[in-house]
Amino acid sequence: MKQIFEKLTHQMTQAIESAVSLALHSKNSEVEPLHVVWALVTNSNSILNQVFNKMNIDKSAIELEIKSEIGKLPTSSNVTKESIKISKNMVESLHVAEGKMSQVGDSFLAVDTWIIANLDTKLIKKIFSKYIDLLEFRKNFEALRGGKTIDKQTSDENLEALGKYGIDLTNLANEGKLDPVIGRDDQIHRMMQILIRKTKNNPILI
C-alpha cells in the first residue's frame, strides 16, 4: 500500500488527508472512498467542483446525500488520528485508480483519475447518478484534462488552474458559443495577410 501512496499527486494526497479529518469529525473508525468524495465536494477549489460549476450542478444536494450515507457508517467514540484506519474499500479504490493511471499513461495518480476510475462504485454511482449525467460528467473531466499526462506530483495543480482561470475557446467554438465577429473584416483580413506572409526561411501558415 505504501507504493500507491508514493504515487499520489499532491492534490490527491490533500484530498485523502481532508478525508481523514472528516472521518474523525464523524467519529468513523475507517476512511472510506465516500470521505474522499466529501472532501472534494467541500473544497470549492477542487477539480470536482470545477466540473460541477461547468455543468451548472448544485452541489448542496449531493453533499447532503453524502452526509446521509456517511451517517450510516460505523462510529466509535474512541477514534483518534493515531487509531483511524484506511478501509479495504479505500485501498481497493486506489488500486482501481492505479490501473486507470497506467492506462492513460500517467506517472502519478491524480484526483480526476481517481474519480473517473471509481465512478461505477456502487455507493458513489448511486449518489452522483441522481443529480448528474455520468456520461457528460466523464466528458467534462476529459475536456479539463485536455489530453495531458500527469508526470509530476504537481501536474494536476496546473489542470485546476486552467479550469479555474482559463477559457477553452476551442471547446466554445465547437459548441457554437463564440460570439460572431462583426465589423472587423478589415482587421481580420490584415491579420491573415500577416500570418500567411512568407518569411525569408519558412512560410507561416494558418
Coordinates of C-alpha atoms in Angstrom, one line a residue:
M1 CA 0.0 0.0 0.0
K2 CA 2.9 2.3 0.7
Q3 CA 3.9 2.2 -3.0
I4 CA 0.5 3.5 -4.0
F5 CA 0.7 6.5 -1.6
E6 CA 4.1 7.4 -3.1
K7 CA 2.4 7.7 -6.5
L8 CA -0.3 10.2 -5.4
T9 CA -0.2 13.8 -6.7
H10 CA -0.2 16.5 -4.0
Q11 CA -3.8 17.3 -4.7
M12 CA -4.8 13.6 -4.2
T13 CA -2.8 13.4 -1.0
Q14 CA -4.5 16.5 0.3
A15 CA -7.9 15.1 -0.6
I16 CA -7.1 11.9 1.5
E17 CA -5.8 14.0 4.4
S18 CA -9.0 16.0 4.4
A19 CA -11.0 12.8 4.2
V20 CA -9.2 11.5 7.3
S21 CA -10.2 14.8 9.1
L22 CA -13.8 14.4 8.0
A23 CA -13.9 10.7 9.1
L24 CA -12.5 11.8 12.5
H25 CA -15.1 14.5 12.8
S26 CA -17.8 12.0 12.1
K27 CA -16.2 9.5 14.5
N28 CA -15.8 6.9 11.8
S29 CA -13.0 4.4 12.6
E30 CA -12.2 3.9 8.9
V31 CA -11.7 6.2 6.0
E32 CA -13.9 5.2 3.1
P33 CA -13.9 6.5 -0.6
L34 CA -17.0 8.4 0.3
H35 CA -15.0 10.5 2.7
V36 CA -12.7 11.5 -0.1
V37 CA -15.6 12.5 -2.3
W38 CA -17.0 14.5 0.6
A39 CA -13.6 16.2 1.0
L40 CA -13.6 17.1 -2.7
V41 CA -17.2 18.4 -2.7
T42 CA -16.5 20.7 0.3
N43 CA -13.3 22.0 -1.3
S44 CA -14.6 24.8 -3.5
N45 CA -11.3 24.9 -5.5
S46 CA -11.2 21.1 -6.2
I47 CA -11.3 19.8 -9.7
L48 CA -14.6 18.1 -8.9
N49 CA -16.2 21.5 -8.1
Q50 CA -14.8 23.0 -11.3
V51 CA -16.7 20.3 -13.2
F52 CA -19.8 20.9 -11.1
N53 CA -19.6 24.6 -11.9
K54 CA -19.1 23.9 -15.6
M55 CA -22.2 21.6 -15.7
N56 CA -24.2 24.0 -13.5
I57 CA -24.7 21.4 -10.8
D58 CA -25.9 22.5 -7.4
K59 CA -23.6 20.6 -5.1
S60 CA -25.6 21.2 -1.9
A61 CA -28.0 18.2 -2.6
I62 CA -25.0 16.0 -3.4
E63 CA -23.3 17.0 -0.2
L64 CA -26.4 16.3 1.9
E65 CA -26.7 12.9 0.3
I66 CA -23.1 12.1 1.1
K67 CA -23.6 13.2 4.7
S68 CA -26.6 11.0 4.9
E69 CA -24.7 7.9 3.7
I70 CA -21.7 8.6 6.0
G71 CA -24.1 8.8 8.9
K72 CA -24.8 5.2 8.3
L73 CA -21.2 4.1 8.7
P74 CA -20.0 2.5 12.0
T75 CA -18.8 5.0 14.6
S76 CA -16.5 4.9 17.6
S77 CA -16.2 7.4 20.5
N78 CA -12.6 6.4 20.9
V79 CA -11.4 7.0 17.3
T80 CA -8.2 9.2 17.1
K81 CA -5.8 10.3 14.4
E82 CA -3.5 7.5 15.5
S83 CA -6.1 4.7 15.6
I84 CA -8.1 5.6 12.4
K85 CA -7.5 3.2 9.5
I86 CA -7.8 3.3 5.7
S87 CA -10.6 0.9 4.8
K88 CA -10.3 -2.0 2.4
N89 CA -12.7 -0.2 0.1
M90 CA -10.4 2.8 0.1
V91 CA -7.3 0.7 -0.7
E92 CA -9.3 -1.0 -3.5
S93 CA -10.3 2.3 -4.9
L94 CA -6.7 3.3 -5.1
H95 CA -5.7 0.1 -6.8
V96 CA -8.5 0.6 -9.4
A97 CA -7.4 4.1 -10.0
E98 CA -3.8 3.0 -10.3
G99 CA -4.8 0.7 -13.2
K100 CA -6.6 3.7 -14.8
M101 CA -3.5 5.8 -14.2
S102 CA -1.3 3.3 -16.1
Q103 CA -3.9 3.0 -18.9
V104 CA -3.8 6.8 -19.6
G105 CA 0.0 7.0 -19.3
D106 CA 0.3 9.0 -16.1
S107 CA 3.2 8.6 -13.7
F108 CA 1.2 9.8 -10.7
L109 CA -2.4 9.3 -9.5
A110 CA -4.4 12.5 -9.9
V111 CA -7.8 13.4 -8.5
D112 CA -9.6 13.2 -11.8
T113 CA -8.3 9.7 -12.5
W114 CA -9.4 8.5 -9.0
I115 CA -12.9 9.9 -9.5
I116 CA -13.4 8.5 -13.0
A117 CA -11.9 5.1 -12.1
N118 CA -14.4 4.8 -9.1
L119 CA -17.4 6.4 -10.7
D120 CA -19.0 2.9 -11.1
T121 CA -18.5 2.1 -7.4
K122 CA -22.0 1.2 -6.1
L123 CA -22.3 4.0 -3.5
I124 CA -20.7 6.8 -5.5
K125 CA -22.7 5.9 -8.6
K126 CA -25.9 5.8 -6.6
I127 CA -25.3 9.3 -5.3
F128 CA -24.0 11.0 -8.4
S129 CA -26.4 9.4 -10.9
K130 CA -29.3 11.1 -9.0
Y131 CA -28.1 14.5 -10.0
I132 CA -25.6 14.1 -12.8
D133 CA -25.5 12.7 -16.3
L134 CA -22.5 10.4 -15.7
L135 CA -21.5 10.3 -19.4
E136 CA -21.4 14.1 -19.6
F137 CA -19.6 14.1 -16.3
R138 CA -16.8 11.9 -17.7
K139 CA -16.6 14.1 -20.9
N140 CA -16.1 17.2 -18.8
F141 CA -13.2 15.7 -16.9
E142 CA -11.6 14.6 -20.1
A143 CA -12.1 18.1 -21.5
L144 CA -10.4 19.6 -18.5
R145 CA -7.5 17.2 -18.8
G146 CA -7.1 18.1 -22.4
G147 CA -5.0 15.0 -23.3
K148 CA -2.3 16.0 -20.8
T149 CA -0.4 13.4 -18.8
I150 CA 0.4 13.7 -15.1
D151 CA 4.2 13.2 -15.0
K152 CA 4.8 15.2 -11.8
Q153 CA 3.2 15.3 -8.4
T154 CA 2.2 18.9 -9.0
S155 CA 0.8 18.3 -12.6
D156 CA -2.9 18.3 -11.6
E157 CA -2.5 21.7 -9.9
N158 CA -2.0 23.1 -13.4
L159 CA -5.2 21.4 -14.6
E160 CA -7.1 23.0 -11.8
A161 CA -5.6 26.4 -12.6
L162 CA -6.6 26.1 -16.3
G163 CA -10.1 25.1 -15.3
K164 CA -10.5 27.8 -12.8
Y165 CA -8.9 30.8 -14.6
G166 CA -8.8 29.8 -18.3
I167 CA -11.4 29.8 -21.0
D168 CA -11.4 26.9 -23.5
L169 CA -12.0 28.8 -26.8
T170 CA -11.8 25.7 -28.9
N171 CA -14.5 24.0 -26.9
L172 CA -16.7 27.1 -27.1
A173 CA -16.2 27.2 -30.9
N174 CA -17.1 23.5 -31.2
E175 CA -20.3 24.2 -29.2
G176 CA -21.1 27.3 -31.3
K177 CA -21.0 29.5 -28.2
L178 CA -18.5 32.1 -29.5
D179 CA -20.0 35.5 -30.3
P180 CA -19.7 36.4 -34.0
V181 CA -17.1 38.9 -35.1
I182 CA -18.9 41.9 -36.5
G183 CA -17.4 45.0 -38.2
R184 CA -13.8 43.7 -38.1
D185 CA -13.4 42.5 -41.6
D186 CA -10.5 44.8 -42.5
Q187 CA -8.6 43.9 -39.3
I188 CA -9.1 40.2 -39.8
H189 CA -8.1 40.4 -43.4
R190 CA -4.9 42.3 -42.5
M191 CA -4.1 39.8 -39.7
M192 CA -4.5 36.9 -42.2
Q193 CA -2.1 38.7 -44.6
I194 CA 0.5 39.0 -41.9
L195 CA 0.1 35.4 -40.8
I196 CA 0.4 33.9 -44.3
R197 CA 3.2 36.2 -45.4
K198 CA 6.3 34.2 -46.3
T199 CA 9.5 34.9 -44.4
K200 CA 12.9 34.5 -45.8
N201 CA 13.2 31.0 -44.4
N202 CA 9.8 29.5 -43.9
P203 CA 6.2 30.4 -44.6
I204 CA 3.9 30.9 -41.6
L205 CA 0.7 29.0 -42.2
I206 CA -2.7 29.1 -40.5

